[in-house]
Short mmCIF file of C-alpha atoms and ligand atoms in Angstrom, two decimals:
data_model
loop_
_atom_site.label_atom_id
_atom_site.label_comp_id
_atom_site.label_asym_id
_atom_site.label_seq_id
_atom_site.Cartn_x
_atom_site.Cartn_y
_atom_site.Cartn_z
CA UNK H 1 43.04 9.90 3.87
CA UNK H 2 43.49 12.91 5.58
CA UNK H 3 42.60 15.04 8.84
CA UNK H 4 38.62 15.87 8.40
CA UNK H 5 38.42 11.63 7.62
CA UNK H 6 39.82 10.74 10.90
CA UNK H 7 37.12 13.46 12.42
CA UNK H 8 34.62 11.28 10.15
CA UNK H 9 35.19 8.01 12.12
CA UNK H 10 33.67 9.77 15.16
CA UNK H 11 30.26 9.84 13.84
CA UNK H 12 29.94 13.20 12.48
CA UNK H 13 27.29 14.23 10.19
CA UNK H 14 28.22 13.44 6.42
CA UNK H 15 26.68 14.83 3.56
CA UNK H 16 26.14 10.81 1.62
CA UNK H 17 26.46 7.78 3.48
CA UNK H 18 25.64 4.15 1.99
CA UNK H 19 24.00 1.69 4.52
CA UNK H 20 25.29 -2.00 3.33
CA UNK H 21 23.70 -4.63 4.92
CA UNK H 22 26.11 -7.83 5.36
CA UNK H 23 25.62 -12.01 5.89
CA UNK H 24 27.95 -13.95 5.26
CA UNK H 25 29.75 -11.39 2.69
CA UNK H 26 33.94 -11.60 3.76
CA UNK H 27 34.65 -11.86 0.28
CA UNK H 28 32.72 -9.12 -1.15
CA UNK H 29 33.52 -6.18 1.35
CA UNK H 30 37.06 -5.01 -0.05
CA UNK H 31 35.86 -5.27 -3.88
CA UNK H 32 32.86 -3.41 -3.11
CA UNK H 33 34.64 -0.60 -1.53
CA UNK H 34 36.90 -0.46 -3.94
CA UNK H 35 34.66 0.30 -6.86
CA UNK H 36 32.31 2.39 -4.05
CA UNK H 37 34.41 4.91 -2.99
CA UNK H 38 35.67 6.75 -5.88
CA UNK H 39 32.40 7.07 -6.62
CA UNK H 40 31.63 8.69 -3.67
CA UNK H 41 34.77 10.34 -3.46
CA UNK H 42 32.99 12.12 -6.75
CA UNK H 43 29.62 13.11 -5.75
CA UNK H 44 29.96 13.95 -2.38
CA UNK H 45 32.47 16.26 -0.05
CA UNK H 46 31.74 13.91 2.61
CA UNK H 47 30.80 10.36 3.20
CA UNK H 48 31.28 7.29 5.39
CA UNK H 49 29.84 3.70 4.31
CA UNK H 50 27.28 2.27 7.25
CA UNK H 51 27.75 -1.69 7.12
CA UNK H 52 24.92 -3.68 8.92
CA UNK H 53 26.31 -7.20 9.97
CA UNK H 54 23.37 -9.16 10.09
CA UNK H 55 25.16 -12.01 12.41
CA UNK H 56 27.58 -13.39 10.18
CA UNK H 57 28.99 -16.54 10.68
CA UNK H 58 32.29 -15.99 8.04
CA UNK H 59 35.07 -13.54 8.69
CA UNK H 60 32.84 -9.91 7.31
CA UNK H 61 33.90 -8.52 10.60
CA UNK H 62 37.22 -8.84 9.96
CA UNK H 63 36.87 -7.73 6.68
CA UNK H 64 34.83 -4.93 8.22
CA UNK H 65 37.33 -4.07 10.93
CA UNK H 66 40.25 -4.25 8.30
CA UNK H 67 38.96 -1.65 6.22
CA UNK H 68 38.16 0.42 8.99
CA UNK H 69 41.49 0.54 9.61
CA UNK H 70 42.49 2.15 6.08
CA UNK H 71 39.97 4.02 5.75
CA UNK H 72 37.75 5.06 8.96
CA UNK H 73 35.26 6.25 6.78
CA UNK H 74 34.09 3.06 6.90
CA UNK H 75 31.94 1.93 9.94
CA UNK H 76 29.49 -1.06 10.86
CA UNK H 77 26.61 -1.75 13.43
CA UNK H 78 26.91 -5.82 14.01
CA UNK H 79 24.03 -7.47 15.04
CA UNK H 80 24.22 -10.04 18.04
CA UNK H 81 22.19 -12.56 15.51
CA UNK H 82 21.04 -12.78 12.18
CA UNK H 83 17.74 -10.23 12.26
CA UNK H 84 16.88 -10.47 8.26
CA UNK H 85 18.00 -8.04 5.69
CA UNK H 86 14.78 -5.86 6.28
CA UNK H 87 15.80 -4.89 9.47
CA UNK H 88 19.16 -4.24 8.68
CA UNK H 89 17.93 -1.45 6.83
CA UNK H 90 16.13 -0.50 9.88
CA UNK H 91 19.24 0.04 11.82
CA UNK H 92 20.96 1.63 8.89
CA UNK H 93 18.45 4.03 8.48
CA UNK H 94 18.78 4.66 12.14
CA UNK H 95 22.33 4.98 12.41
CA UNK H 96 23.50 6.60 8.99
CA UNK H 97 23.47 10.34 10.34
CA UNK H 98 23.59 11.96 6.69
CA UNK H 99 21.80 14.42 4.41
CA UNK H 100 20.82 11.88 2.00
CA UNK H 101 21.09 7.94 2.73
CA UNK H 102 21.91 5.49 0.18
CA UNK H 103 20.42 1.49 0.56
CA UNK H 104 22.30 -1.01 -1.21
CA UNK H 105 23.55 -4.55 -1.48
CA UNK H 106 27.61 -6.00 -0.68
CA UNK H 107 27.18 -8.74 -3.58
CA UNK H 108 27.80 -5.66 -6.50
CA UNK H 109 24.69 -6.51 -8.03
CA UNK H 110 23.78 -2.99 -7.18
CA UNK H 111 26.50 -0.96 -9.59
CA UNK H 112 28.15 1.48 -7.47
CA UNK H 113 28.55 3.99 -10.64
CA UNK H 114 24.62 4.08 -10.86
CA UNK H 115 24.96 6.53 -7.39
CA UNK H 116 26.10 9.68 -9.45
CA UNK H 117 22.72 9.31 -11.32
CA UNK H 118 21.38 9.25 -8.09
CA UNK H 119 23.37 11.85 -6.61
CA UNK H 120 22.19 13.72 -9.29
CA UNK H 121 18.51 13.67 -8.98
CA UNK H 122 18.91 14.28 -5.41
CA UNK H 123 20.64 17.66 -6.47
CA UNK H 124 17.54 18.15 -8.54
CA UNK H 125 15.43 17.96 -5.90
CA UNK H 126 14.00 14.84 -5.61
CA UNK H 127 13.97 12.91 -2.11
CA UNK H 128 13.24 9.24 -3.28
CA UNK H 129 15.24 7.91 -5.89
CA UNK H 130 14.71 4.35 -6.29
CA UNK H 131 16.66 2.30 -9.05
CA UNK H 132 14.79 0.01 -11.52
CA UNK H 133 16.38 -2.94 -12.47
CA UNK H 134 16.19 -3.49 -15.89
CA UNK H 135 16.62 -7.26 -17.10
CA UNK H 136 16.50 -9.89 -13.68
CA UNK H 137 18.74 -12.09 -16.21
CA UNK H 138 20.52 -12.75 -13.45
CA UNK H 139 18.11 -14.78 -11.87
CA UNK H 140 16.37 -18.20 -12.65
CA UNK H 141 12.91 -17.76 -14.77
CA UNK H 142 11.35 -19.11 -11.54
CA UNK H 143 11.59 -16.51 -9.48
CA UNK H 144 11.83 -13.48 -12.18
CA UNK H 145 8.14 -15.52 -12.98
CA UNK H 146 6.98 -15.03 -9.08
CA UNK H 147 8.16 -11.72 -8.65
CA UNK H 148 6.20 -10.38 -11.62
CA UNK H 149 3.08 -12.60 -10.13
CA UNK H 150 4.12 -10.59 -6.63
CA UNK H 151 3.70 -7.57 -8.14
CA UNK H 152 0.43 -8.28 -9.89
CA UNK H 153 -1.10 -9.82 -6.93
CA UNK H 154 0.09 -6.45 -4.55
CA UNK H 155 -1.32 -4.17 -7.17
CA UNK H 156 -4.49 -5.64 -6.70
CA UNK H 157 -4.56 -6.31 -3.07
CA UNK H 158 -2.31 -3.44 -1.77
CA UNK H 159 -3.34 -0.45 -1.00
CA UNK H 160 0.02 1.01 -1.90
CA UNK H 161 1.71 1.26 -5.67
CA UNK H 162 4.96 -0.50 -5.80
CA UNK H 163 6.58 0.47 -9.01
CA UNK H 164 8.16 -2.76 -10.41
CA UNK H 165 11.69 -3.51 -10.73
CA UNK H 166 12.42 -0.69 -8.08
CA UNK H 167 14.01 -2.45 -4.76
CA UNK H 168 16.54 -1.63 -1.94
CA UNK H 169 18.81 -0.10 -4.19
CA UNK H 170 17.88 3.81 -3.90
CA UNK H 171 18.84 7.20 -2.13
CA UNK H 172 16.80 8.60 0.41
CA UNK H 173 16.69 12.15 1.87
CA UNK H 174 16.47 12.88 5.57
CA UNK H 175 12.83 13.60 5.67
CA UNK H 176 12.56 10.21 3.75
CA UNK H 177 14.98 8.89 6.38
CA UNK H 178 13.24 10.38 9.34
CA UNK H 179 9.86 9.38 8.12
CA UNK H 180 11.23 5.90 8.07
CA UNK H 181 12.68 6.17 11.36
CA UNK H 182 9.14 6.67 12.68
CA UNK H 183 7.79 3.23 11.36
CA UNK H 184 7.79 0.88 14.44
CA UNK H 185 6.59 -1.94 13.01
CA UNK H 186 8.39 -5.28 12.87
CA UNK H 187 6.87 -6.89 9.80
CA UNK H 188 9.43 -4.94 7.78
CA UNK H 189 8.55 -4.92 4.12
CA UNK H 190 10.86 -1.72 2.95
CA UNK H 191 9.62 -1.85 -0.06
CA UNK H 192 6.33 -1.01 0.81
CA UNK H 193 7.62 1.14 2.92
CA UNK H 194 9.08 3.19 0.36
CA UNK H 195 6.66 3.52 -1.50
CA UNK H 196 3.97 3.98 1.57
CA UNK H 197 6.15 7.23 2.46
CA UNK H 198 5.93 9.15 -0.90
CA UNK H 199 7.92 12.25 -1.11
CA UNK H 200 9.25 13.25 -4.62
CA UNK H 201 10.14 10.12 -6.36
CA UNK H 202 12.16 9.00 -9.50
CA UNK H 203 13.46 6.01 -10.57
CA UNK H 204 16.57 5.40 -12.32
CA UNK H 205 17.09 2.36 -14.72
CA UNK H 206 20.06 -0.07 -13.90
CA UNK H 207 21.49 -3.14 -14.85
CA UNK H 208 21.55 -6.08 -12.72
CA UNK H 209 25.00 -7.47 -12.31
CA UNK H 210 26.05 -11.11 -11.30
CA UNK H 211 26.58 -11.47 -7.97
CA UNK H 212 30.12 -10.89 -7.09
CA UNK H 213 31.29 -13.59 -5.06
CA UNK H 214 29.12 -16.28 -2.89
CA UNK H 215 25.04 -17.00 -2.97
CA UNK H 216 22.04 -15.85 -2.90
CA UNK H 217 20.83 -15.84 0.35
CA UNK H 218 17.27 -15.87 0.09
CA UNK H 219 15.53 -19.44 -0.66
CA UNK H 220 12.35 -19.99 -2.40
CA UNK H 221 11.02 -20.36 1.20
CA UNK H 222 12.45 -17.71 2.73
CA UNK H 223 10.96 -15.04 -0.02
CA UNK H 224 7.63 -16.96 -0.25
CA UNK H 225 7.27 -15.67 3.98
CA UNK H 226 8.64 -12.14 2.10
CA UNK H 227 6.19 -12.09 -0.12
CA UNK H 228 3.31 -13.38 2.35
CA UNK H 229 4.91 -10.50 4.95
CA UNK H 230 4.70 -7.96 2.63
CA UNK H 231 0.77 -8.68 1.39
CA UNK H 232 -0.29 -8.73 4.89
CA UNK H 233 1.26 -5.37 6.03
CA UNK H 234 0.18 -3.44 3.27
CA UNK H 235 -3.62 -5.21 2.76
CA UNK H 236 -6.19 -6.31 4.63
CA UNK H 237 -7.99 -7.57 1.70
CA UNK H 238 -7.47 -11.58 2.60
CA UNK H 239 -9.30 -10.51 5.76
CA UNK H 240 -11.96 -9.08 3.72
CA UNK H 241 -12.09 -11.44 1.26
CA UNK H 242 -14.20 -14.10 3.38
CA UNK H 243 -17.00 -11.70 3.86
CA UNK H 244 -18.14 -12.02 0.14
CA UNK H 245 -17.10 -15.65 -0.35
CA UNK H 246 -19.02 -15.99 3.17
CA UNK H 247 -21.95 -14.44 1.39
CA UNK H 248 -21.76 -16.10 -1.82
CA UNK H 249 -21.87 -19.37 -0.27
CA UNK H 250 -24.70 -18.86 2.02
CA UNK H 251 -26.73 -17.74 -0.87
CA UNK H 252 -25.95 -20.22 -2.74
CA UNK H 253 -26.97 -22.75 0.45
CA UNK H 254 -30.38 -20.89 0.80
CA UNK H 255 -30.92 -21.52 -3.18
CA UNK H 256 -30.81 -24.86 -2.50
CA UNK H 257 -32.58 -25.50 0.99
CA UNK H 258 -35.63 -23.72 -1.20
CA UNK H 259 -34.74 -25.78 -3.96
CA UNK H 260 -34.99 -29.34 -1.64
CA UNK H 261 -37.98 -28.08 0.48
CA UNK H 262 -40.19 -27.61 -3.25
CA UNK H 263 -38.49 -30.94 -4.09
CA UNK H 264 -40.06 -32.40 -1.24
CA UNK H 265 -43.23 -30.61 -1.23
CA UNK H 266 -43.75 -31.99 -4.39
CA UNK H 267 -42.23 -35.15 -5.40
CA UNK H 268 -42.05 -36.45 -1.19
CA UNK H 269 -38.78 -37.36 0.35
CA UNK H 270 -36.15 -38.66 -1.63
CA UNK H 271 -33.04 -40.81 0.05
CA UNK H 272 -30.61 -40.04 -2.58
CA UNK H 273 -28.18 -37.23 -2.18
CA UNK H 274 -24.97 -38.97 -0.31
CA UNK H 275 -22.11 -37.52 -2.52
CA UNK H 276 -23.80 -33.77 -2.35
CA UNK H 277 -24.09 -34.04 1.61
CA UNK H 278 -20.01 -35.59 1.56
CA UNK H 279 -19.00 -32.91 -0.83
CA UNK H 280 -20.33 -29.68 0.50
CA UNK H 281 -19.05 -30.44 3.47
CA UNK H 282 -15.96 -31.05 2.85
CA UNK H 283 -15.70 -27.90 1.01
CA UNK H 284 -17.27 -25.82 3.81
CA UNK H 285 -14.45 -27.69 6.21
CA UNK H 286 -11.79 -26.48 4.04
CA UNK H 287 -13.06 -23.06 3.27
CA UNK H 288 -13.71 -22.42 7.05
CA UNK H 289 -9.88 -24.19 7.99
CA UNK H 290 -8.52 -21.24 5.14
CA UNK H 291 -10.62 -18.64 6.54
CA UNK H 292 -8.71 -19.47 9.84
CA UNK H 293 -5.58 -19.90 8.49
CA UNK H 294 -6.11 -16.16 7.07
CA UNK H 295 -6.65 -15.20 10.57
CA UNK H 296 -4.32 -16.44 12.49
CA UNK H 297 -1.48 -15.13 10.02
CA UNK H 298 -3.20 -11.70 11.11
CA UNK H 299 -3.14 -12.09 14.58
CA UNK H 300 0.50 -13.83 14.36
CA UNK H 301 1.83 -10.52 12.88
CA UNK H 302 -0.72 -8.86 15.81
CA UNK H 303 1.35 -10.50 18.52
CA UNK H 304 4.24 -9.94 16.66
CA UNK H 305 3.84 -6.15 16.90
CA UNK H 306 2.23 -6.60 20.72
CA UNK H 307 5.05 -7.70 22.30
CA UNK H 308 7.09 -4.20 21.26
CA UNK H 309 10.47 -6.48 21.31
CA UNK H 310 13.20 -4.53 20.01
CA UNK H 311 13.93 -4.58 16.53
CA UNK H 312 16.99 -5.62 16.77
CA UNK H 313 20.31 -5.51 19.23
CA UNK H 314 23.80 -4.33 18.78
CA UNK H 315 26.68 -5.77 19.85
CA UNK H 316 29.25 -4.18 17.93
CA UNK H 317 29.69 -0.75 16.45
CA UNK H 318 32.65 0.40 14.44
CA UNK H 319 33.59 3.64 13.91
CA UNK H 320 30.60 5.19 15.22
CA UNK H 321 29.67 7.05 18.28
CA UNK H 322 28.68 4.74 21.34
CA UNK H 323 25.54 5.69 21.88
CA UNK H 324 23.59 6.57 18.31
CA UNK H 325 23.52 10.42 19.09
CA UNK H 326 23.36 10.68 15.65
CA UNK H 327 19.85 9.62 15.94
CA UNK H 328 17.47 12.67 16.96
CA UNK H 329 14.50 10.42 17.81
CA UNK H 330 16.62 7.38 19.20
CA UNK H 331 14.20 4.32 18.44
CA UNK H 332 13.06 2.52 21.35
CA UNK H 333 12.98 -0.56 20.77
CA UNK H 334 16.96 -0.37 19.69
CA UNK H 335 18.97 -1.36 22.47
CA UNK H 336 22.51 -2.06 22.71
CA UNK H 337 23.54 -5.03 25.06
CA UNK H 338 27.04 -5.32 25.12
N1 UDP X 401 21.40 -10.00 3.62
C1 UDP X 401 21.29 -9.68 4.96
N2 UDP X 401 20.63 -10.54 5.81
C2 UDP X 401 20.05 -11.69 5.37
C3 UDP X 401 20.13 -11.99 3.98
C4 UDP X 401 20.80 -11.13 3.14
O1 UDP X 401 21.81 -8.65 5.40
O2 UDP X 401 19.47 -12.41 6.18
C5 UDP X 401 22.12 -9.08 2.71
C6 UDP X 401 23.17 -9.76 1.84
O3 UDP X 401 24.40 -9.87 2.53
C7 UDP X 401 23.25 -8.82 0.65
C8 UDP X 401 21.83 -8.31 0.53
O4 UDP X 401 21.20 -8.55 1.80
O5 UDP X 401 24.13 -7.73 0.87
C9 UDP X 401 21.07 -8.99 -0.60
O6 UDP X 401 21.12 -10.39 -0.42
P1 UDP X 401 21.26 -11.40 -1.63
O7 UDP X 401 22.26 -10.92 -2.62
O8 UDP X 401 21.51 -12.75 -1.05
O9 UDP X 401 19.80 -11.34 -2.23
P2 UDP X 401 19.36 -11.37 -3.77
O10 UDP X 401 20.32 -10.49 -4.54
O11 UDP X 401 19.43 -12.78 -4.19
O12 UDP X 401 17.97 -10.83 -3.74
MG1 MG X 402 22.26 -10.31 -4.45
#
């Protein structure tokens, strides 16, 4: 440590910082920082590491507040609740004042060393590198199986290319950062986000590592709303979709009312027909009740939006300036309460 780091801890501008967000990860803060910062240490004259603590119930702000105190590089925003990891990228974005930003997770499934690649690219010239994660080994065939089928689907649906494999894990520039600043919407889906922004992009192949210490946090319910989140802010096609089904079926339904009325023209009226009357119904009922359903996850997100809640709210910061000066175009819809 010496002088210019204590000058660090007030918030100054650094030339890399790395925006961690943190639940439930006391055991994983020291190890990470230990492989982290000589890395950093190497590609950069200046840094300082941004946790997020997304309202931990363990001891990470402990863990956060004791390596503070070696090393006030190291600084955290805690959260008054747990937000969701999306947004804790949110308020690292908004509160890692830096010339380029770099996401990634506290588990070490990210490999720190994979930053000087980084690092390097951005000294090329590019703004958006994004790492690809080569092998999901790490992961049960279940959901390495969905998240290629999430991929396929949002190729086709999306109105945004999301190259696959590439995550969280990536360095951003300040325009890149600044351009994500400006997104106010809730329904978070980074991302898309990422990708939605552009800028000169590269990805960088990495290796997945186990996760350090503790779980994953995300259940097969948790990244099924991800998934469904991150289809609706980026495509309107489910909305669309009834239209031609719509059509289809009431061309199909005039088919046949031309098809009875000759039937009856001809051969008289005929009582038989019970099971087509039950069945067509029921399949209208259930296509309408979808239809619906497609709507009102729409107008959910709508009210969602509507209600300009903030994004999140603060109720610790370590090592960082009170008030997120830092921040040239201070969100809104941040607010610190205590
Ligand atoms: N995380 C978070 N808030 C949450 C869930 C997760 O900040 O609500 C953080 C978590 O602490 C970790 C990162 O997001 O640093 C990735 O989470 P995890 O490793 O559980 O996800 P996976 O690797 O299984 O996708
Ligand atoms: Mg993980």
């Amino acid at each position: 440590m010496n002088a210019s780091d204590g000058k660090l801890a007030s918030g100054a501008q650094v030339e890399l910082a790395v925006v961690v967000p943190v639940y439930n990860e006391a055991a994983n803060i020291a190890p990470l920082l230990a492989r982290l910062t000589p890395v950093l240490e190497r590609v950069a004259a200046t840094h300082r590491v941004v946790f997020i603590n997304d309202g931990s119930r363990d001891s990470t702000m402990d863990a956060i507040h004791a390596a503070n105190a070696a090393d006030p590089r190291v600084a955290a925003v805690s959260f008054s609740r747990n937000f969701g990891k999306e947004i804790a990228i949110a308020a690292g974005l908004d509160n890692a004042d830096a010339d380029a930003v770099i996401i990634m997770d506290a588990d070490l499934q990210h490999p720190p060393e994979t930053i000087e690649a980084f690092a390097a690219k951005w000294r090329e010239g590019y703004q958006n590198v994004y790492g690809v994660r080569t092998g999901r080994d790490t992961e049960s065939a279940i959901r390495r199986m969905a998240a290629h089928r999430f991929y396929r689907v949002f190729a086709t649906l999306g109105e945004t290319e999301l190259p696959e494999g590439a995550g969280d894990f990536r360095l951003l520039d300040r325009q890149c950062v600044l351009a994500l600043r400006a997104m106010g919407e809730r329904a978070r889906f980074s991302k898309g986000l990422y990708a939605w922004i552009g800028f000169k992009s590269t990805g960088i192949p990495y290796v997945v590592e186990e996760r350090a210490s503790g779980e994953s946090k995300f259940s097969y319910r948790k990244l099924t709303r991800f998934a469904l989140d991150g289809l609706m802010s980026f495509s309107t096609m489910p909305l669309m979709v009834w239209t031609y089904i719509g059509t289809i079926i009431s061309i199909f339904a005039i088919l046949m009312a031309m098809r009875f009325l000759l039937e009856t023209a001809i051969y008289g009226i005929d009582v038989p027909g019970f099971a087509t009357i039950i069945v067509s119904v029921m399949f209208l009922g259930g296509v309408q009740l979808l239809s619906l359903g497609v709507l009102g996850e729409y107008i959910g997100r709508i009210f969602a939006e509507v209600k300009r809640r903030p994004l999140y709210l603060v109720g610790e910061r370590v090592g960082l300036p009170d008030d997120p000066t830092c921040d040239p175009a201070p969100r809104s819809h941040a607010r610190r309460v205590a």
